Short mmCIF file of C-alpha atoms in Angstrom, two decimals:
data_model
loop_
_atom_site.label_atom_id
_atom_site.label_comp_id
_atom_site.label_asym_id
_atom_site.label_seq_id
_atom_site.Cartn_x
_atom_site.Cartn_y
_atom_site.Cartn_z
CA MET A 1 -46.95 27.47 92.74
CA GLU A 2 -49.46 25.26 94.54
CA ALA A 3 -49.64 27.46 97.66
CA VAL A 4 -50.74 30.46 95.57
CA SER A 5 -53.23 28.36 93.59
CA ASN A 6 -54.77 27.01 96.82
CA ALA A 7 -54.86 30.50 98.32
CA LYS A 8 -56.91 31.70 95.35
CA LYS A 9 -59.42 28.93 96.01
CA VAL A 10 -59.68 29.95 99.67
CA ALA A 11 -60.38 33.52 98.56
CA GLY A 12 -63.03 32.33 96.11
CA ASN A 13 -60.84 32.72 93.01
CA PRO A 14 -61.01 36.52 92.80
CA THR A 15 -59.77 38.12 89.60
CA PHE A 16 -57.98 41.43 89.39
CA HIS A 17 -58.14 41.83 85.62
CA PHE A 18 -59.08 45.46 86.12
CA LEU A 19 -59.53 46.31 82.42
CA GLU A 20 -62.97 44.74 82.77
CA THR A 21 -63.98 47.65 85.04
CA ILE A 22 -62.78 50.41 82.71
CA GLY A 23 -65.04 52.10 80.17
CA SER A 24 -64.99 50.77 76.60
CA HIS A 25 -63.60 54.03 75.12
CA GLU A 26 -60.76 53.96 77.66
CA ILE A 27 -60.00 50.31 76.88
CA SER A 28 -59.77 51.23 73.18
CA SER A 29 -57.22 53.94 73.96
CA MET A 30 -55.28 51.58 76.20
CA ALA A 31 -55.28 48.88 73.55
CA ILE A 32 -53.83 51.30 71.00
CA TYR A 33 -51.00 52.22 73.37
CA LEU A 34 -50.27 48.57 74.14
CA LYS A 35 -50.32 47.55 70.46
CA LYS A 36 -47.84 50.33 69.63
CA LEU A 37 -45.66 49.30 72.58
CA MET A 38 -45.55 45.68 71.36
CA ASP A 39 -44.50 46.87 67.89
CA THR A 40 -41.46 48.74 69.26
CA GLY A 41 -39.73 45.56 70.45
CA HIS A 42 -39.24 47.18 73.87
CA PRO A 43 -38.02 44.76 76.60
CA LEU A 44 -41.06 45.73 78.66
CA THR A 45 -43.46 43.95 76.28
CA ALA A 46 -43.06 40.60 78.07
CA THR A 47 -43.79 42.26 81.41
CA VAL A 48 -46.88 43.98 80.03
CA GLU A 49 -48.22 40.72 78.56
CA ARG A 50 -47.79 39.03 81.94
CA LEU A 51 -49.29 41.86 83.98
CA MET A 52 -52.27 42.56 81.76
CA THR A 53 -53.56 38.98 81.94
CA PRO A 54 -54.83 37.06 84.99
CA GLU A 55 -52.00 36.19 87.37
CA ASN A 56 -50.21 32.87 87.09
CA GLU A 57 -49.20 30.81 90.06
CA THR A 58 -45.58 32.01 89.97
CA ASP A 59 -46.56 35.64 90.57
CA LEU A 60 -47.41 37.12 93.95
CA SER A 61 -50.73 38.89 93.44
CA ARG A 62 -50.74 41.88 95.75
CA GLY A 63 -54.50 41.97 95.44
CA LEU A 64 -54.76 38.36 96.58
CA ILE A 65 -52.67 39.05 99.70
CA VAL A 66 -54.85 42.03 100.64
CA TRP A 67 -57.98 39.93 100.06
CA LEU A 68 -56.65 37.10 102.26
CA VAL A 69 -55.57 39.47 105.04
CA SER A 70 -59.13 40.86 105.03
CA GLN A 71 -60.49 37.32 105.33
CA ALA A 72 -57.95 36.24 107.94
CA ALA A 73 -59.11 38.98 110.31
CA LYS A 74 -62.65 37.52 110.38
CA CYS A 75 -63.54 35.39 113.40
CA GLU A 76 -66.48 33.78 111.61
CA PRO A 77 -65.43 31.66 108.58
CA SER A 78 -68.74 32.35 106.82
CA GLU A 79 -68.37 36.11 107.14
CA ASP A 80 -67.57 37.73 103.79
CA ILE A 81 -65.19 40.64 103.43
CA LEU A 82 -66.65 44.08 102.72
CA PRO A 83 -67.13 45.43 99.18
CA GLU A 84 -64.71 48.24 100.05
CA GLN A 85 -62.08 45.67 101.00
CA LYS A 86 -62.53 43.90 97.67
CA LYS A 87 -62.15 47.21 95.87
CA LEU A 88 -59.01 47.96 97.89
CA ALA A 89 -57.49 44.64 96.79
CA GLU A 90 -58.15 45.62 93.17
CA ILE A 91 -56.67 49.09 93.70
CA THR A 92 -53.53 47.56 95.20
CA GLN A 93 -53.09 45.29 92.19
CA MET A 94 -53.58 48.23 89.82
CA ILE A 95 -50.94 50.35 91.56
CA HIS A 96 -48.50 47.44 91.60
CA THR A 97 -49.10 46.93 87.88
CA SER A 98 -48.43 50.59 87.14
CA HIS A 99 -45.23 50.42 89.22
CA GLU A 100 -44.00 47.38 87.31
CA ILE A 101 -44.63 49.10 83.99
CA HIS A 102 -42.88 52.29 85.11
CA SER A 103 -39.93 50.23 86.37
CA GLY A 104 -39.54 48.77 82.88
CA ILE A 105 -38.59 52.09 81.32
CA ILE A 106 -34.97 51.77 80.19
CA ASN A 107 -32.05 54.21 80.01
CA LEU A 108 -30.77 54.59 76.48
CA GLU A 109 -27.05 55.15 76.01
CA THR A 110 -27.46 55.64 72.26
CA PRO A 111 -30.43 57.03 70.31
CA ASN A 112 -33.00 54.40 69.34
CA GLU A 113 -36.25 55.65 67.88
CA ASP A 114 -38.27 52.48 68.60
CA LEU A 115 -37.10 52.15 72.20
CA GLU A 116 -37.63 55.86 72.83
CA LEU A 117 -41.20 55.47 71.60
CA GLY A 118 -41.53 52.36 73.78
CA ASN A 119 -40.42 54.33 76.83
CA LYS A 120 -43.00 57.03 76.14
CA LEU A 121 -45.78 54.47 75.64
CA ALA A 122 -44.78 52.60 78.81
CA LEU A 123 -44.95 55.86 80.75
CA LEU A 124 -48.39 56.58 79.32
CA CYS A 125 -49.68 53.07 80.14
CA GLY A 126 -48.34 53.18 83.69
CA ASP A 127 -49.74 56.67 84.28
CA PHE A 128 -53.13 55.64 82.88
CA ILE A 129 -53.45 52.66 85.24
CA GLN A 130 -52.28 54.65 88.25
CA SER A 131 -54.70 57.47 87.48
CA ARG A 132 -57.60 55.01 87.39
CA SER A 133 -56.51 53.55 90.73
CA SER A 134 -56.56 57.09 92.17
CA VAL A 135 -60.16 57.57 91.01
CA TYR A 136 -61.22 54.31 92.69
CA LEU A 137 -59.28 55.23 95.83
CA ALA A 138 -60.96 58.62 96.06
CA ALA A 139 -64.37 56.93 95.76
CA LEU A 140 -63.73 55.18 99.09
CA ARG A 141 -63.86 58.63 100.76
CA ASN A 142 -61.30 57.78 103.44
CA LEU A 143 -58.56 60.40 103.81
CA LYS A 144 -56.38 58.25 106.07
CA ILE A 145 -56.30 55.43 103.55
CA MET A 146 -55.63 57.87 100.71
CA ASP A 147 -52.69 59.20 102.73
CA LEU A 148 -51.30 55.70 103.29
CA TYR A 149 -51.45 54.88 99.59
CA GLY A 150 -49.92 58.26 98.82
CA GLN A 151 -46.98 57.36 101.06
CA ALA A 152 -46.53 54.05 99.23
CA ILE A 153 -46.53 55.72 95.80
CA SER A 154 -44.10 58.38 97.05
CA GLU A 155 -41.72 55.77 98.45
CA PHE A 156 -41.80 53.83 95.19
CA SER A 157 -40.68 56.95 93.33
CA ALA A 158 -38.01 57.74 95.93
CA SER A 159 -36.62 54.18 95.74
CA GLU A 160 -34.86 55.13 92.50
CA PHE A 161 -32.57 57.46 94.45
CA VAL A 162 -31.44 55.10 97.22
CA GLU A 163 -28.07 54.55 95.54
CA LEU A 164 -27.51 58.29 95.19
CA VAL A 165 -28.22 59.27 98.81
CA ALA A 166 -26.61 56.27 100.56
CA ASP A 167 -23.19 56.81 102.14
CA GLU A 168 -20.25 54.53 102.90
CA LYS A 169 -21.83 53.42 106.18
CA HIS A 170 -24.53 51.56 104.23
CA SER A 171 -23.59 48.15 102.90
CA GLU A 172 -24.83 46.92 99.53
CA LEU A 173 -27.21 44.61 101.38
CA ASP A 174 -28.54 47.61 103.34
CA LYS A 175 -29.17 49.40 100.04
CA TRP A 176 -30.93 46.37 98.56
CA SER A 177 -33.14 46.05 101.65
CA GLN A 178 -34.04 49.75 101.70
CA GLN A 179 -34.77 49.93 97.99
CA THR A 180 -36.85 46.74 98.06
CA LYS A 181 -38.78 47.97 101.09
CA MET A 182 -39.61 51.23 99.33
CA ARG A 183 -40.31 49.70 95.91
CA TYR A 184 -42.30 46.61 96.95
CA GLY A 185 -42.81 46.50 100.72
CA SER A 186 -44.40 49.88 101.32
CA LEU A 187 -47.38 49.30 99.04
CA LEU A 188 -48.30 45.91 100.47
CA ALA A 189 -47.68 47.05 104.06
CA HIS A 190 -49.97 50.08 103.73
CA SER A 191 -52.54 48.07 101.74
CA CYS A 192 -52.85 45.41 104.44
CA GLN A 193 -53.08 48.10 107.10
CA SER A 194 -55.76 49.93 105.11
CA THR A 195 -58.00 46.91 104.55
CA LEU A 196 -57.93 46.16 108.28
CA MET A 197 -58.91 49.77 108.97
CA ILE A 198 -61.92 49.34 106.69
CA GLY A 199 -62.81 46.11 108.47
CA ASN A 200 -62.45 47.85 111.86
CA ASN A 201 -59.85 45.28 112.94
CA THR A 202 -57.90 47.86 114.96
CA GLU A 203 -56.15 45.27 117.12
CA LEU A 204 -54.49 43.78 114.02
CA LEU A 205 -53.41 46.96 112.23
CA LEU A 206 -49.71 46.72 113.10
CA CYS A 207 -49.59 42.96 112.53
CA GLY A 208 -51.20 43.40 109.12
CA LYS A 209 -48.83 46.21 108.18
CA HIS A 210 -45.73 44.26 109.19
CA PHE A 211 -46.98 41.06 107.57
CA GLY A 212 -47.46 42.90 104.27
CA LEU A 213 -43.96 44.36 104.49
CA GLU A 214 -42.25 41.08 105.39
CA ILE A 215 -44.04 38.88 102.84
CA ALA A 216 -43.20 41.41 100.11
CA LEU A 217 -39.53 41.42 101.11
CA ALA A 218 -39.44 37.63 101.41
CA TRP A 219 -41.04 37.16 98.00
CA GLN A 220 -38.74 39.65 96.30
CA ALA A 221 -35.70 38.10 97.99
CA ASN A 222 -36.75 34.75 96.59
CA VAL A 223 -37.26 36.22 93.11
CA THR A 224 -33.77 37.75 93.29
CA LEU A 225 -32.31 34.47 94.51
CA GLN A 226 -33.92 32.38 91.77
CA SER A 227 -32.87 34.82 89.06
CA TYR A 228 -29.28 34.65 90.34
CA LYS A 229 -29.27 30.87 90.16
CA LYS A 230 -30.49 30.99 86.56
CA ALA A 231 -28.26 33.88 85.44
CA THR A 232 -25.68 33.01 82.80
CA ASN A 233 -23.67 36.18 83.50
CA LYS A 234 -23.60 36.34 87.29
CA GLU A 235 -21.06 39.17 87.33
CA GLU A 236 -23.80 41.60 86.28
CA HIS A 237 -26.37 40.32 88.79
CA VAL A 238 -27.32 42.38 91.85
CA LEU A 239 -26.20 39.63 94.25
CA THR A 240 -22.65 39.89 92.95
CA LYS A 241 -22.77 43.52 94.01
CA VAL A 242 -24.39 42.69 97.35
CA PHE A 243 -21.76 40.03 98.16
CA PRO A 244 -18.59 41.13 96.34
CA GLY A 245 -15.91 38.46 96.16
CA ALA A 246 -18.24 35.69 97.37
CA SER A 247 -18.49 32.43 95.48
CA VAL A 248 -21.81 31.52 93.87
CA GLN A 249 -22.62 29.02 96.61
CA GLU A 250 -21.65 31.46 99.35
CA ALA A 251 -23.78 34.24 97.86
CA VAL A 252 -26.75 31.87 97.56
CA SER A 253 -26.38 30.64 101.15
CA ARG A 254 -26.03 34.12 102.61
CA PHE A 255 -29.02 35.48 100.69
CA GLN A 256 -31.13 32.47 101.64
CA VAL A 257 -30.65 33.56 105.25
CA VAL A 258 -31.93 37.04 104.32
CA ARG A 259 -34.99 35.56 102.62
CA ASP A 260 -35.71 33.11 105.43
CA ASN A 261 -35.51 35.83 108.07
CA HIS A 262 -38.23 37.74 106.25
CA VAL A 263 -40.31 34.56 105.90
CA ASP A 264 -40.04 33.91 109.65
CA ALA A 265 -41.00 37.52 110.43
CA ALA A 266 -44.06 37.25 108.15
CA LEU A 267 -45.14 34.00 109.83
CA LYS A 268 -44.79 35.58 113.26
CA MET A 269 -47.15 38.38 112.25
CA ALA A 270 -49.62 35.98 110.58
CA ASN A 271 -49.87 33.94 113.75
CA GLU A 272 -51.55 36.90 115.47
CA PHE A 273 -54.62 36.47 113.25
CA PRO A 274 -57.59 34.22 114.16
CA LYS A 275 -57.27 30.59 113.14
CA ASN A 276 -58.99 30.12 109.78
CA GLU A 277 -58.36 29.00 106.20
CA ALA A 278 -57.25 32.45 105.02
CA LYS A 279 -54.59 32.65 107.72
CA LEU A 280 -53.40 29.14 106.80
CA ALA A 281 -53.22 30.16 103.12
CA LEU A 282 -51.08 33.19 103.99
CA CYS A 283 -48.76 31.04 106.10
CA ASN A 284 -48.44 28.46 103.32
CA ILE A 285 -47.47 31.16 100.81
CA ALA A 286 -44.74 32.30 103.20
CA ARG A 287 -43.47 28.80 104.06
CA VAL A 288 -43.22 27.63 100.46
CA LEU A 289 -40.60 30.31 99.78
CA LYS A 290 -38.12 28.30 101.83
CA CYS A 291 -38.55 25.21 99.66
#
């Protein structure tokens, strides 16, 4: 995606390949876990390969968004973001990676030794990455930011139970929105808020928080929409559950409205930032989702 590629250039092409920052003995242990996971044939292997290498232009790098929000808050274009803000962007990407790995653990209806081993290894890998992010987070010595990230991690875990606690008053779309907010939106919302706290941009804290939430929801809505269009068995897709009885075209049209509403909300929040290249990059990432 050209908008993401250009945004990386604006940010100075930061990389969030965090294994480079981990000790060699820890990398060796991690490599052993990953090699064993690949050998199990677990469906998560493709996700791990994608996440453990530098991001491609079709992925939304959470670290990149946090980095750009930090830059967008600067009134002087030449002013660099703080080292703590760069570290926070890396921490955000690490936590997102651990969440994606944990989400890939599958329920087994029948015993399968390889997949059971794969589940255990995936849990270990996800826990390892999240534990390292906690060490880096603690090194920032900011209790408020630690609390915000703790909320995001807690909401990710609780998102698995949305279906169980929802009642008949909640529509399937309500459930999708709540689960997506907790699983993807909370982390980016609290991350954007936290980096602005570090930068002492108090007047933009709420705008940054809401931008992070809305861009995460818009991106995930677009991912869901594109996967529905490509699905060969649409009856098993989440959008069939969200819009029961709707034709394919009707479901696509109705969910495009959901996505576009989140895009518009993200743009509204971004417009509160000073005019600079980072703000423009954030707006372009949002706008391209409507294409």
